[in-house]
């Protein structure tokens, strides 16, 4: 049985005080919610403050990106040990916004995933096609390329610590959600890639989240799909009420 995982990717939003306020409100709303992993991904600057709020609660902490070296002359970067020290359990890697605006490649996603895993943390690996890809019938080839590139040379044990997030780029921040059937089709395809590369048993344990305009109104039907194991939420995670409602709709 896969435990659903709902993660809020706050992107470039929230000062430290705003982040603390949002998390404090969220904490009270989800305190009695069990059987779902609840994760928030504030900007780097707010991680430590948010960690203090979520300590000893059912909310876990994620970072939105990382560099793969532990330390050294890499101005501007943040390493996995630093994120662990700040209280992170998860790190989002390969988000489409990073692929689009910051030259993220399959190779860097793989390096980042490996670095996260080597410190016993969990990468949330984002994959997803552009609208052009979908319209040209390239969805499967793009997804195969992203998934295979990200998990290349990972052992079965390492894969079990990974979460895959399917985020069709055309559905991010557009209000245009994939239908539950469209999401299920790609999630099933991702699971089949993992089956071919690893085994049925391993693939059936990996959690695959859907992301792209997830809201309280559409969360339940998306998560009712057999291969949809949670959500990676952008806009709707910036308000405690709507994020908490999505969390409750996951179970
Ligand atoms: P929205 O929920 O705002 O569409 O963003 C999705 C996303 O990119 C989460 O990582």
Coordinates of N, CA and C and ligand atoms in Angstrom, one line a residue:
X1 N 0.9 -1.2 0.0 CA 0.0 0.0 0.0 C 0.9 1.2 0.0
X2 N 0.6 2.2 -0.9 CA 1.4 3.4 -1.0 C 0.8 4.5 -0.2
X3 N 1.5 5.1 0.7 CA 0.9 6.2 1.5 C 0.9 7.4 0.6
X4 N -0.2 8.1 0.4 CA -0.3 9.3 -0.4 C 0.7 10.4 0.1
X5 N 1.2 11.2 -0.8 CA 2.1 12.3 -0.3 C 1.6 13.6 -1.0
X6 N 1.3 14.5 -0.2 CA 0.9 15.9 -0.7 C 2.0 16.9 -0.4
X7 N 2.6 17.5 -1.4 CA 3.6 18.4 -1.1 C 3.3 19.8 -1.7
X8 N 3.6 20.8 -0.9 CA 3.3 22.2 -1.4 C 4.6 22.8 -1.8
X9 N 4.7 23.2 -3.1 CA 5.9 23.8 -3.6 C 5.6 25.3 -3.7
X10 N 6.2 26.0 -2.7 CA 5.8 27.5 -2.6 C 6.5 28.3 -3.6
X11 N 7.5 27.8 -4.4 CA 8.2 28.5 -5.4 C 8.8 29.8 -4.8
X12 N 8.8 30.8 -5.6 CA 9.5 32.1 -5.2 C 8.4 33.0 -4.4
X13 N 8.0 32.4 -3.3 CA 6.9 33.1 -2.5 C 7.2 33.0 -1.0
X14 N 6.8 34.0 -0.3 CA 6.9 34.0 1.2 C 8.2 34.4 1.8
X15 N 8.1 35.5 2.6 CA 9.2 35.9 3.4 C 9.2 35.0 4.6
X16 N 10.2 35.2 5.5 CA 10.3 34.3 6.6 C 9.0 34.4 7.5
X17 N 8.6 35.6 7.8 CA 7.4 35.8 8.7 C 6.2 35.3 8.0
X18 N 6.0 35.5 6.7 CA 4.8 34.9 6.0 C 4.8 33.4 6.0
X19 N 6.0 32.8 5.9 CA 6.2 31.4 5.8 C 5.8 30.8 7.2
X20 N 6.2 31.4 8.2 CA 5.9 31.0 9.6 C 4.4 31.1 9.8
X21 N 3.8 32.1 9.4 CA 2.4 32.3 9.6 C 1.6 31.3 8.8
X22 N 2.0 31.0 7.6 CA 1.3 30.0 6.8 C 1.4 28.6 7.4
X23 N 2.6 28.3 7.8 CA 2.8 26.9 8.4 C 2.1 26.8 9.7
X24 N 2.1 27.8 10.5 CA 1.4 27.8 11.8 C -0.1 27.5 11.6
X25 N -0.6 28.2 10.6 CA -2.1 28.0 10.3 C -2.3 26.6 9.8
X26 N -1.4 26.1 8.9 CA -1.6 24.8 8.3 C -1.5 23.7 9.4
X27 N -0.5 23.8 10.2 CA -0.3 22.8 11.3 C -1.6 22.5 12.1
X28 N -2.3 23.6 12.4 CA -3.5 23.4 13.2 C -4.6 22.7 12.4
X29 N -4.6 23.0 11.1 CA -5.7 22.5 10.2 C -5.5 21.0 9.9
X30 N -4.2 20.5 9.9 CA -4.0 19.1 9.5 C -3.5 18.3 10.7
X31 N -3.6 18.8 11.9 CA -3.1 18.1 13.1 C -3.7 16.7 13.3
X32 N -4.9 16.6 12.9 CA -5.6 15.3 13.1 C -5.6 14.4 11.9
X33 N -4.9 14.8 10.9 CA -4.9 14.0 9.6 C -3.8 13.0 9.6
X34 N -4.2 11.7 9.4 CA -3.2 10.6 9.4 C -3.3 10.0 8.0
X35 N -2.3 9.1 7.8 CA -2.3 8.2 6.6 C -2.0 9.0 5.4
X36 N -1.4 10.2 5.5 CA -0.9 10.9 4.3 C 0.3 11.6 4.7
X37 N 1.3 11.6 3.9 CA 2.5 12.4 4.1 C 2.3 13.8 3.7
X38 N 2.6 14.8 4.6 CA 2.3 16.2 4.3 C 3.7 16.9 4.3
X39 N 4.0 17.6 3.1 CA 5.3 18.2 3.0 C 5.1 19.6 2.5
X40 N 5.9 20.5 3.0 CA 6.0 21.9 2.5 C 7.4 22.2 2.0
X41 N 7.5 22.9 0.9 CA 8.7 23.3 0.3 C 8.8 24.8 0.3
X42 N 9.2 25.5 1.4 CA 9.4 26.9 1.3 C 10.7 27.3 0.6
X43 N 10.9 28.6 0.3 CA 12.2 29.0 -0.2 C 13.3 28.8 0.8
X44 N 14.6 28.7 0.3 CA 15.7 28.4 1.2 C 15.7 29.2 2.5
X45 N 15.5 30.5 2.3 CA 15.6 31.5 3.4 C 14.7 31.2 4.6
X46 N 13.5 30.5 4.3 CA 12.5 30.3 5.3 C 12.6 28.8 5.9
X47 N 13.5 28.0 5.4 CA 13.6 26.6 5.8 C 13.7 26.4 7.3
X48 N 14.7 27.1 7.9 CA 15.0 27.0 9.3 C 13.8 27.4 10.2
X49 N 13.3 28.5 9.8 CA 12.1 29.0 10.6 C 10.9 28.1 10.5
X50 N 10.7 27.6 9.3 CA 9.5 26.7 9.1 C 9.8 25.4 9.8
X51 N 11.1 25.0 9.8 CA 11.4 23.7 10.5 C 11.1 23.8 12.0
X52 N 11.3 24.9 12.6 CA 11.0 25.1 14.0 C 9.5 25.0 14.2
X53 N 8.7 25.4 13.3 CA 7.2 25.3 13.4 C 6.7 23.8 13.2
X54 N 7.4 23.1 12.3 CA 6.9 21.8 12.0 C 7.5 20.7 12.8
X55 N 8.5 21.0 13.6 CA 9.1 20.0 14.4 C 8.1 19.3 15.3
X56 N 8.1 18.0 15.4 CA 7.2 17.2 16.2 C 5.7 17.4 15.7
X57 N 5.5 17.7 14.5 CA 4.2 17.7 13.9 C 4.2 16.6 12.8
X58 N 3.0 16.5 12.1 CA 2.9 15.6 11.0 C 3.3 16.2 9.6
X59 N 3.9 17.4 9.7 CA 4.4 18.1 8.5 C 5.9 17.9 8.3
X60 N 6.3 17.6 7.1 CA 7.7 17.4 6.8 C 8.2 18.5 5.9
X61 N 9.5 18.7 5.8 CA 10.1 19.8 5.1 C 10.8 19.4 3.8
X62 N 10.7 20.2 2.8 CA 11.4 19.9 1.5 C 12.1 21.2 1.1
X63 N 13.2 21.0 0.3 CA 13.7 22.2 -0.4 C 13.3 22.1 -1.8
X64 N 13.4 23.2 -2.5 CA 13.0 23.3 -3.9 C 14.0 22.9 -4.9
X65 N 15.3 22.9 -4.5 CA 16.4 22.6 -5.4 C 17.6 22.3 -4.5
X66 N 18.7 21.9 -5.1 CA 20.0 21.6 -4.4 C 21.1 21.6 -5.4
X67 N 22.3 21.7 -4.9 CA 23.5 21.4 -5.8 C 24.1 20.1 -5.3
X68 N 24.7 19.4 -6.2 CA 25.1 18.0 -5.9 C 26.4 17.9 -5.2
X69 N 27.3 18.9 -5.1 CA 28.5 18.8 -4.3 C 28.2 19.2 -2.9
X70 N 28.9 18.6 -1.9 CA 28.6 18.8 -0.5 C 29.1 20.2 -0.1
X71 N 30.2 20.6 -0.6 CA 30.8 21.9 -0.2 C 31.8 22.3 -1.3
X72 N 32.3 23.6 -1.2 CA 33.4 24.0 -2.1 C 33.1 25.3 -2.7
X73 N 33.9 25.7 -3.7 CA 33.8 27.0 -4.4 C 32.7 27.0 -5.4
X74 N 31.4 27.1 -5.0 CA 30.3 27.0 -5.9 C 29.3 28.2 -5.4
X75 N 29.7 29.4 -5.7 CA 29.0 30.5 -5.2 C 27.5 30.5 -5.5
X76 N 26.7 30.7 -4.5 CA 25.3 30.8 -4.7 C 24.6 29.5 -4.5
X77 N 25.3 28.4 -4.4 CA 24.6 27.1 -4.3 C 24.4 26.7 -2.8
X78 N 23.5 25.7 -2.7 CA 23.2 25.1 -1.4 C 23.3 23.6 -1.5
X79 N 23.9 23.0 -0.5 CA 24.2 21.5 -0.6 C 23.2 20.7 0.2
X80 N 23.3 19.4 -0.1 CA 22.4 18.4 0.6 C 22.6 18.5 2.1
X81 N 23.9 18.4 2.6 CA 24.1 18.4 4.1 C 23.6 19.7 4.7
X82 N 23.6 20.8 3.9 CA 23.1 22.1 4.5 C 21.5 22.0 4.6
X83 N 20.9 21.3 3.6 CA 19.5 21.2 3.7 C 19.0 20.2 4.8
X84 N 19.9 19.2 4.9 CA 19.6 18.2 6.0 C 19.7 18.9 7.4
X85 N 20.7 19.7 7.5 CA 20.9 20.5 8.7 C 19.8 21.5 9.0
X86 N 19.2 21.9 7.9 CA 18.0 22.9 8.1 C 16.7 22.1 8.4
X87 N 16.8 20.8 8.4 CA 15.6 20.0 8.7 C 14.9 19.4 7.6
X88 N 15.4 19.4 6.4 CA 14.7 18.9 5.2 C 14.8 17.4 5.2
X89 N 13.8 16.8 4.7 CA 13.7 15.3 4.5 C 13.6 15.0 3.0
X90 N 13.1 16.0 2.3 CA 12.9 15.8 0.8 C 13.5 17.0 0.1
X91 N 13.9 16.7 -1.2 CA 14.3 17.8 -2.1 C 13.7 17.7 -3.4
X92 N 13.0 18.7 -3.9 CA 12.4 18.7 -5.3 C 13.6 18.8 -6.3
X93 N 13.7 18.0 -7.3 CA 14.7 18.1 -8.3 C 14.0 18.0 -9.7
X94 N 14.6 18.8 -10.6 CA 14.1 18.7 -12.0 C 12.8 19.4 -12.3
X95 N 12.4 20.3 -11.4 CA 11.1 21.0 -11.7 C 11.2 21.7 -13.1
X96 N 10.1 21.7 -13.8 CA 10.1 22.2 -15.2 C 10.5 23.7 -15.2
X97 N 10.2 24.4 -14.1 CA 10.7 25.8 -14.1 C 12.2 25.9 -14.1
X98 N 12.8 24.9 -13.4 CA 14.3 24.9 -13.4 C 14.8 24.4 -14.8
X99 N 14.1 23.4 -15.4 CA 14.5 23.0 -16.7 C 14.4 24.1 -17.7
X100 N 13.3 24.9 -17.6 CA 13.0 26.0 -18.5 C 13.9 27.2 -18.3
X101 N 14.1 27.6 -17.1 CA 14.8 28.9 -16.8 C 16.2 28.8 -16.3
X102 N 16.6 27.6 -15.8 CA 17.9 27.5 -15.2 C 18.7 26.4 -15.7
X103 N 18.5 26.0 -16.9 CA 19.3 25.0 -17.6 C 19.4 23.7 -16.9
X104 N 18.4 23.3 -16.2 CA 18.4 21.9 -15.6 C 18.3 20.9 -16.7
X105 N 19.1 19.9 -16.6 CA 19.1 18.8 -17.6 C 18.9 17.5 -16.9
X106 N 18.6 16.4 -17.7 CA 18.5 15.1 -17.1 C 19.7 14.7 -16.3
X107 N 20.9 15.1 -16.9 CA 22.2 14.8 -16.2 C 22.3 15.5 -14.9
X108 N 21.9 16.8 -14.8 CA 22.0 17.4 -13.5 C 20.9 16.9 -12.5
X109 N 19.8 16.5 -13.1 CA 18.7 16.0 -12.2 C 19.2 14.7 -11.6
X110 N 19.9 13.9 -12.4 CA 20.4 12.6 -11.9 C 21.5 12.8 -10.8
X111 N 22.4 13.8 -11.1 CA 23.4 14.1 -10.1 C 22.8 14.6 -8.8
X112 N 21.8 15.4 -8.9 CA 21.1 15.9 -7.7 C 20.4 14.8 -7.0
X113 N 19.6 14.0 -7.7 CA 18.9 12.9 -7.1 C 19.9 12.0 -6.3
X114 N 21.0 11.7 -6.9 CA 22.0 10.8 -6.3 C 22.6 11.5 -5.0
X115 N 22.8 12.8 -5.1 CA 23.4 13.5 -3.9 C 22.4 13.4 -2.8
X116 N 21.1 13.7 -3.1 CA 20.1 13.6 -2.1 C 20.0 12.3 -1.4
X117 N 20.0 11.2 -2.3 CA 19.9 9.8 -1.8 C 21.1 9.5 -0.9
X118 N 22.3 10.0 -1.3 CA 23.5 9.6 -0.6 C 23.5 10.1 0.8
X119 N 22.6 11.1 1.1 CA 22.5 11.6 2.5 C 21.2 11.1 3.1
X120 N 20.7 10.0 2.6 CA 19.4 9.4 3.2 C 18.3 10.3 3.2
X121 N 18.2 11.2 2.2 CA 17.0 12.0 2.0 C 16.3 11.6 0.7
X122 N 15.1 12.2 0.5 CA 14.3 11.7 -0.6 C 14.1 12.7 -1.7
X123 N 14.5 12.4 -2.9 CA 14.3 13.4 -4.0 C 12.9 13.2 -4.5
X124 N 12.2 14.4 -4.8 CA 11.0 14.4 -5.5 C 11.3 14.8 -7.0
X125 N 11.3 13.8 -7.9 CA 11.9 14.0 -9.2 C 10.7 14.4 -10.1
X126 N 10.8 15.6 -10.7 CA 9.7 16.1 -11.6 C 10.0 15.8 -13.0
X127 N 8.9 15.4 -13.7 CA 9.0 15.1 -15.1 C 7.7 15.6 -15.7
X128 N 7.8 15.9 -17.0 CA 6.5 16.4 -17.6 C 6.8 17.0 -19.0
X129 N 5.7 16.9 -19.9 CA 5.9 17.3 -21.2 C 5.3 18.7 -21.4
X130 N 5.8 19.4 -22.5 CA 5.3 20.7 -22.8 C 4.0 20.5 -23.7
X131 N 3.2 21.6 -23.8 CA 2.0 21.5 -24.6 C 2.4 21.0 -26.0
X132 N 3.4 21.6 -26.6 CA 3.8 21.2 -28.0 C 4.1 19.7 -28.1
X133 N 4.8 19.2 -27.0 CA 5.1 17.8 -27.0 C 3.8 17.0 -27.0
X134 N 2.8 17.4 -26.2 CA 1.6 16.6 -26.1 C 0.8 16.7 -27.5
X135 N 0.8 17.9 -28.0 CA 0.0 18.1 -29.3 C 0.7 17.3 -30.5
X136 N 2.0 17.1 -30.3 CA 2.7 16.4 -31.4 C 2.8 14.9 -31.1
X137 N 2.2 14.5 -30.1 CA 2.2 13.0 -29.8 C 3.5 12.6 -29.2
X138 N 4.3 13.5 -28.5 CA 5.6 13.1 -28.0 C 5.5 12.9 -26.5
X139 N 4.3 12.9 -25.9 CA 4.3 12.8 -24.4 C 5.1 11.6 -23.9
X140 N 4.8 10.5 -24.4 CA 5.5 9.3 -23.9 C 7.0 9.3 -24.0
X141 N 7.5 9.8 -25.2 CA 8.9 9.9 -25.4 C 9.6 10.9 -24.4
X142 N 8.9 12.0 -24.2 CA 9.5 13.0 -23.3 C 9.5 12.4 -21.9
X143 N 8.4 11.8 -21.5 CA 8.4 11.2 -20.1 C 9.4 10.1 -19.9
X144 N 9.6 9.3 -21.0 CA 10.6 8.2 -20.9 C 12.0 8.8 -20.7
X145 N 12.2 9.8 -21.5 CA 13.5 10.5 -21.4 C 13.8 11.1 -20.1
X146 N 12.8 11.8 -19.5 CA 13.0 12.4 -18.2 C 13.1 11.3 -17.1
X147 N 12.3 10.3 -17.1 CA 12.3 9.3 -16.0 C 13.6 8.5 -16.1
X148 N 13.9 8.0 -17.3 CA 15.2 7.2 -17.4 C 16.4 8.0 -17.1
X149 N 16.4 9.3 -17.6 CA 17.6 10.2 -17.3 C 17.7 10.4 -15.8
X150 N 16.6 10.6 -15.1 CA 16.7 10.9 -13.7 C 17.1 9.7 -12.8
X151 N 16.6 8.5 -13.2 CA 16.9 7.4 -12.3 C 18.1 6.5 -12.8
X152 N 18.8 7.0 -13.8 CA 19.9 6.2 -14.4 C 20.8 5.8 -13.3
X153 N 21.1 4.5 -13.3 CA 22.1 3.8 -12.4 C 21.7 3.9 -11.0
X154 N 20.4 4.2 -10.7 CA 20.0 4.1 -9.3 C 19.7 2.7 -8.9
X155 N 20.1 2.2 -7.8 CA 19.8 0.9 -7.3 C 18.3 0.8 -7.0
X156 N 17.8 -0.4 -6.8 CA 16.3 -0.6 -6.5 C 16.1 0.1 -5.1
X157 N 17.0 -0.1 -4.2 CA 16.8 0.5 -2.9 C 16.7 2.0 -3.0
X158 N 17.6 2.6 -3.8 CA 17.6 4.0 -3.9 C 16.3 4.5 -4.6
X159 N 15.8 3.7 -5.6 CA 14.6 4.1 -6.3 C 13.4 4.2 -5.3
X160 N 13.4 3.3 -4.3 CA 12.3 3.2 -3.4 C 12.2 4.5 -2.5
X161 N 13.4 5.2 -2.4 CA 13.3 6.4 -1.7 C 13.0 7.6 -2.5
X162 N 12.8 7.4 -3.8 CA 12.4 8.5 -4.7 C 10.9 8.6 -4.9
X163 N 10.5 9.9 -5.0 CA 9.1 10.1 -5.4 C 9.2 10.7 -6.8
X164 N 8.3 10.3 -7.7 CA 8.3 10.9 -9.0 C 7.0 11.8 -9.1
X165 N 7.2 13.0 -9.6 CA 6.1 13.9 -9.7 C 5.9 14.2 -11.2
X166 N 4.7 13.8 -11.7 CA 4.3 14.0 -13.1 C 3.6 15.4 -13.1
X167 N 4.3 16.3 -13.8 CA 3.8 17.7 -13.9 C 3.7 18.1 -15.4
X168 N 2.6 17.9 -16.0 CA 2.5 18.4 -17.4 C 2.7 19.9 -17.4
X169 N 3.7 20.4 -18.2 CA 4.0 21.8 -18.1 C 2.8 22.7 -18.5
X170 N 2.0 22.2 -19.4 CA 0.8 23.0 -19.8 C -0.2 23.2 -18.7
X171 N -0.1 22.4 -17.7 CA -1.1 22.4 -16.6 C -0.6 23.2 -15.4
X172 N 0.7 23.7 -15.4 CA 1.3 24.4 -14.3 C 0.9 25.8 -14.3
X173 N 0.2 26.3 -13.3 CA -0.1 27.7 -13.1 C -1.1 28.2 -14.1
X174 N -1.7 27.3 -14.9 CA -2.6 27.7 -16.0 C -4.0 27.6 -15.6
X175 N -4.3 26.9 -14.6 CA -5.7 26.6 -14.2 C -6.2 25.4 -15.1
X176 N -5.4 24.9 -16.0 CA -5.8 23.8 -16.9 C -5.3 22.5 -16.4
X177 N -6.1 21.8 -15.6 CA -5.6 20.5 -15.0 C -5.7 19.4 -16.0
X178 N -4.8 18.4 -15.9 CA -5.0 17.2 -16.7 C -6.2 16.5 -16.2
X179 N -7.0 15.9 -17.1 CA -8.1 15.1 -16.6 C -7.6 14.0 -15.8
X180 N -8.4 13.4 -14.9 CA -8.0 12.2 -14.2 C -7.5 11.1 -15.1
X181 N -8.2 11.0 -16.3 CA -7.8 9.9 -17.2 C -6.4 10.2 -17.8
X182 N -6.2 11.5 -18.2 CA -4.9 11.9 -18.7 C -3.8 11.6 -17.7
X183 N -4.0 12.0 -16.5 CA -3.0 11.8 -15.4 C -2.8 10.3 -15.2
X184 N -3.8 9.5 -15.1 CA -3.7 8.1 -14.9 C -2.9 7.4 -16.0
X185 N -3.2 7.9 -17.2 CA -2.5 7.3 -18.4 C -1.0 7.5 -18.3
X186 N -0.5 8.7 -17.9 CA 0.9 8.9 -17.9 C 1.5 8.3 -16.6
X187 N 0.8 8.3 -15.5 CA 1.3 7.7 -14.3 C 1.5 6.2 -14.5
X188 N 0.5 5.6 -15.2 CA 0.7 4.2 -15.5 C 1.9 3.9 -16.4
X189 N 2.1 4.8 -17.4 CA 3.2 4.7 -18.3 C 4.5 4.8 -17.5
X190 N 4.6 5.7 -16.5 CA 5.8 5.9 -15.7 C 6.0 4.6 -14.9
X191 N 5.0 4.1 -14.3 CA 5.1 2.8 -13.5 C 5.6 1.7 -14.4
X192 N 5.1 1.7 -15.7 CA 5.6 0.6 -16.6 C 7.1 0.8 -16.9
X193 N 7.5 2.0 -17.1 CA 9.0 2.3 -17.3 C 9.8 1.7 -16.2
X194 N 9.3 2.0 -14.9 CA 10.0 1.5 -13.7 C 10.0 -0.1 -13.7
X195 N 8.9 -0.6 -14.1 CA 8.7 -2.1 -14.1 C 9.8 -2.7 -15.0
X196 N 9.9 -2.1 -16.2 CA 10.9 -2.6 -17.2 C 12.3 -2.5 -16.7
X197 N 12.6 -1.3 -16.1 CA 13.9 -1.1 -15.6 C 14.3 -1.8 -14.3
X198 N 13.3 -2.0 -13.5 CA 13.5 -2.6 -12.2 C 12.7 -3.9 -12.1
X199 N 11.6 -3.9 -11.4 CA 10.7 -5.1 -11.4 C 9.3 -4.6 -11.0
X200 N 8.4 -5.5 -11.2 CA 7.0 -5.2 -10.8 C 6.9 -4.8 -9.4
X201 N 7.6 -5.6 -8.5 CA 7.5 -5.4 -7.1 C 8.1 -4.0 -6.7
X202 N 9.2 -3.6 -7.3 CA 9.8 -2.3 -7.0 C 8.9 -1.2 -7.5
X203 N 8.5 -1.3 -8.8 CA 7.7 -0.3 -9.4 C 6.4 -0.1 -8.7
X204 N 5.8 -1.1 -8.1 CA 4.5 -1.0 -7.5 C 4.6 -0.3 -6.1
X205 N 5.9 -0.1 -5.6 CA 6.0 0.6 -4.4 C 6.4 2.1 -4.5
X206 N 6.7 2.5 -5.7 CA 7.2 3.9 -5.9 C 6.0 4.9 -6.0
X207 N 6.0 6.0 -5.3 CA 4.9 6.9 -5.3 C 5.1 7.9 -6.4
X208 N 4.0 8.1 -7.1 CA 4.0 9.0 -8.3 C 2.9 10.1 -8.0
X209 N 3.4 11.3 -7.8 CA 2.5 12.5 -7.6 C 2.1 13.1 -8.9
X210 N 0.9 13.7 -8.9 CA 0.5 14.6 -10.0 C 0.6 16.0 -9.6
X211 N 1.1 16.9 -10.5 CA 1.1 18.3 -10.2 C 0.7 19.1 -11.4
X212 N 0.0 20.2 -11.2 CA -0.4 21.1 -12.3 C -1.9 21.5 -12.0
X213 N -2.0 22.7 -11.4 CA -3.3 23.3 -11.1 C -4.2 22.4 -10.2
X214 N -3.5 21.7 -9.3 CA -4.3 20.9 -8.3 C -5.0 21.9 -7.3
X215 N -6.2 21.7 -7.1 CA -7.0 22.5 -6.2 C -7.9 21.6 -5.3
X216 N -8.5 22.2 -4.3 CA -9.4 21.4 -3.5 C -10.5 20.7 -4.3
X217 N -11.0 21.4 -5.3 CA -12.1 20.9 -6.2 C -11.7 19.7 -7.0
X218 N -10.4 19.6 -7.5 CA -10.1 18.5 -8.4 C -9.2 17.5 -7.8
X219 N -8.8 17.7 -6.5 CA -7.8 16.8 -5.9 C -8.4 15.4 -5.7
X220 N -9.6 15.3 -5.3 CA -10.1 13.9 -4.9 C -10.2 13.0 -6.2
X221 N -10.7 13.6 -7.3 CA -10.9 12.8 -8.5 C -9.5 12.4 -9.1
X222 N -8.5 13.3 -9.0 CA -7.2 12.9 -9.5 C -6.6 11.8 -8.6
X223 N -6.8 12.0 -7.3 CA -6.1 11.0 -6.4 C -6.9 9.7 -6.3
X224 N -8.1 9.7 -6.9 CA -8.8 8.4 -6.9 C -8.3 7.5 -8.0
X225 N -7.4 8.0 -8.9 CA -6.9 7.2 -9.9 C -5.8 6.2 -9.3
X226 N -5.8 5.0 -9.9 CA -5.0 3.9 -9.2 C -3.5 4.2 -9.1
X227 N -3.0 4.9 -10.1 CA -1.5 5.2 -10.0 C -1.2 6.6 -9.6
X228 N -2.2 7.4 -9.1 CA -1.9 8.7 -8.6 C -1.8 8.7 -7.1
X229 N -0.6 8.9 -6.6 CA -0.3 8.7 -5.2 C -0.1 10.0 -4.4
X230 N -0.7 11.1 -4.9 CA -0.6 12.3 -4.2 C -0.5 13.5 -5.2
X231 N -0.1 14.6 -4.6 CA 0.0 15.8 -5.5 C 1.1 16.7 -5.1
X232 N 1.7 17.4 -6.1 CA 2.7 18.4 -5.9 C 1.9 19.7 -6.3
X233 N 1.7 20.5 -5.3 CA 0.8 21.7 -5.4 C 1.5 23.0 -5.4
X234 N 1.3 23.8 -6.4 CA 1.9 25.1 -6.4 C 1.0 26.2 -5.8
X235 N 0.3 26.9 -6.6 CA -0.6 28.0 -6.2 C -1.5 27.7 -5.0
X236 N -2.1 26.6 -5.0 CA -3.1 26.3 -3.9 C -2.4 25.9 -2.6
X237 N -1.1 25.8 -2.6 CA -0.4 25.5 -1.3 C 0.0 26.8 -0.6
X238 N -0.3 27.9 -1.2 CA 0.1 29.2 -0.6 C -0.9 29.7 0.4
X239 N -2.1 29.0 0.5 CA -3.1 29.3 1.5 C -3.3 28.1 2.3
X240 N -3.3 28.2 3.6 CA -3.4 27.1 4.5 C -4.7 26.3 4.3
X241 N -5.8 27.0 4.1 CA -7.1 26.4 4.0 C -7.1 25.5 2.7
X242 N -6.7 26.0 1.6 CA -6.8 25.2 0.4 C -5.9 24.1 0.4
X243 N -4.7 24.3 0.9 CA -3.7 23.2 1.0 C -4.2 22.1 1.9
X244 N -4.7 22.5 3.1 CA -5.3 21.5 4.0 C -6.4 20.7 3.4
X245 N -7.2 21.4 2.6 CA -8.4 20.7 2.0 C -7.8 19.7 1.0
X246 N -6.8 20.0 0.3 CA -6.2 19.0 -0.7 C -5.7 17.8 0.1
X247 N -5.0 18.1 1.2 CA -4.5 17.0 2.0 C -5.6 16.1 2.5
X248 N -6.7 16.7 2.9 CA -7.8 15.8 3.4 C -8.5 15.1 2.2
X249 N -8.4 15.6 1.0 CA -9.0 15.0 -0.1 C -8.1 13.8 -0.6
X250 N -6.9 13.7 -0.1 CA -6.0 12.6 -0.5 C -6.3 11.3 0.1
X251 N -7.2 11.3 1.1 CA -7.4 10.0 1.8 C -8.9 9.6 1.8
Ligands
LIG1 P1 0.4 25.0 -9.8 O1 -0.3 24.1 -8.7 O2 0.4 26.4 -9.4 O3 -0.2 24.7 -11.1 O4 1.9 24.5 -9.8 C1 2.2 23.2 -9.9 C2 3.7 23.0 -9.6 O5 4.5 23.4 -10.4 C3 4.1 22.3 -8.4 O6 5.4 22.0 -8.4

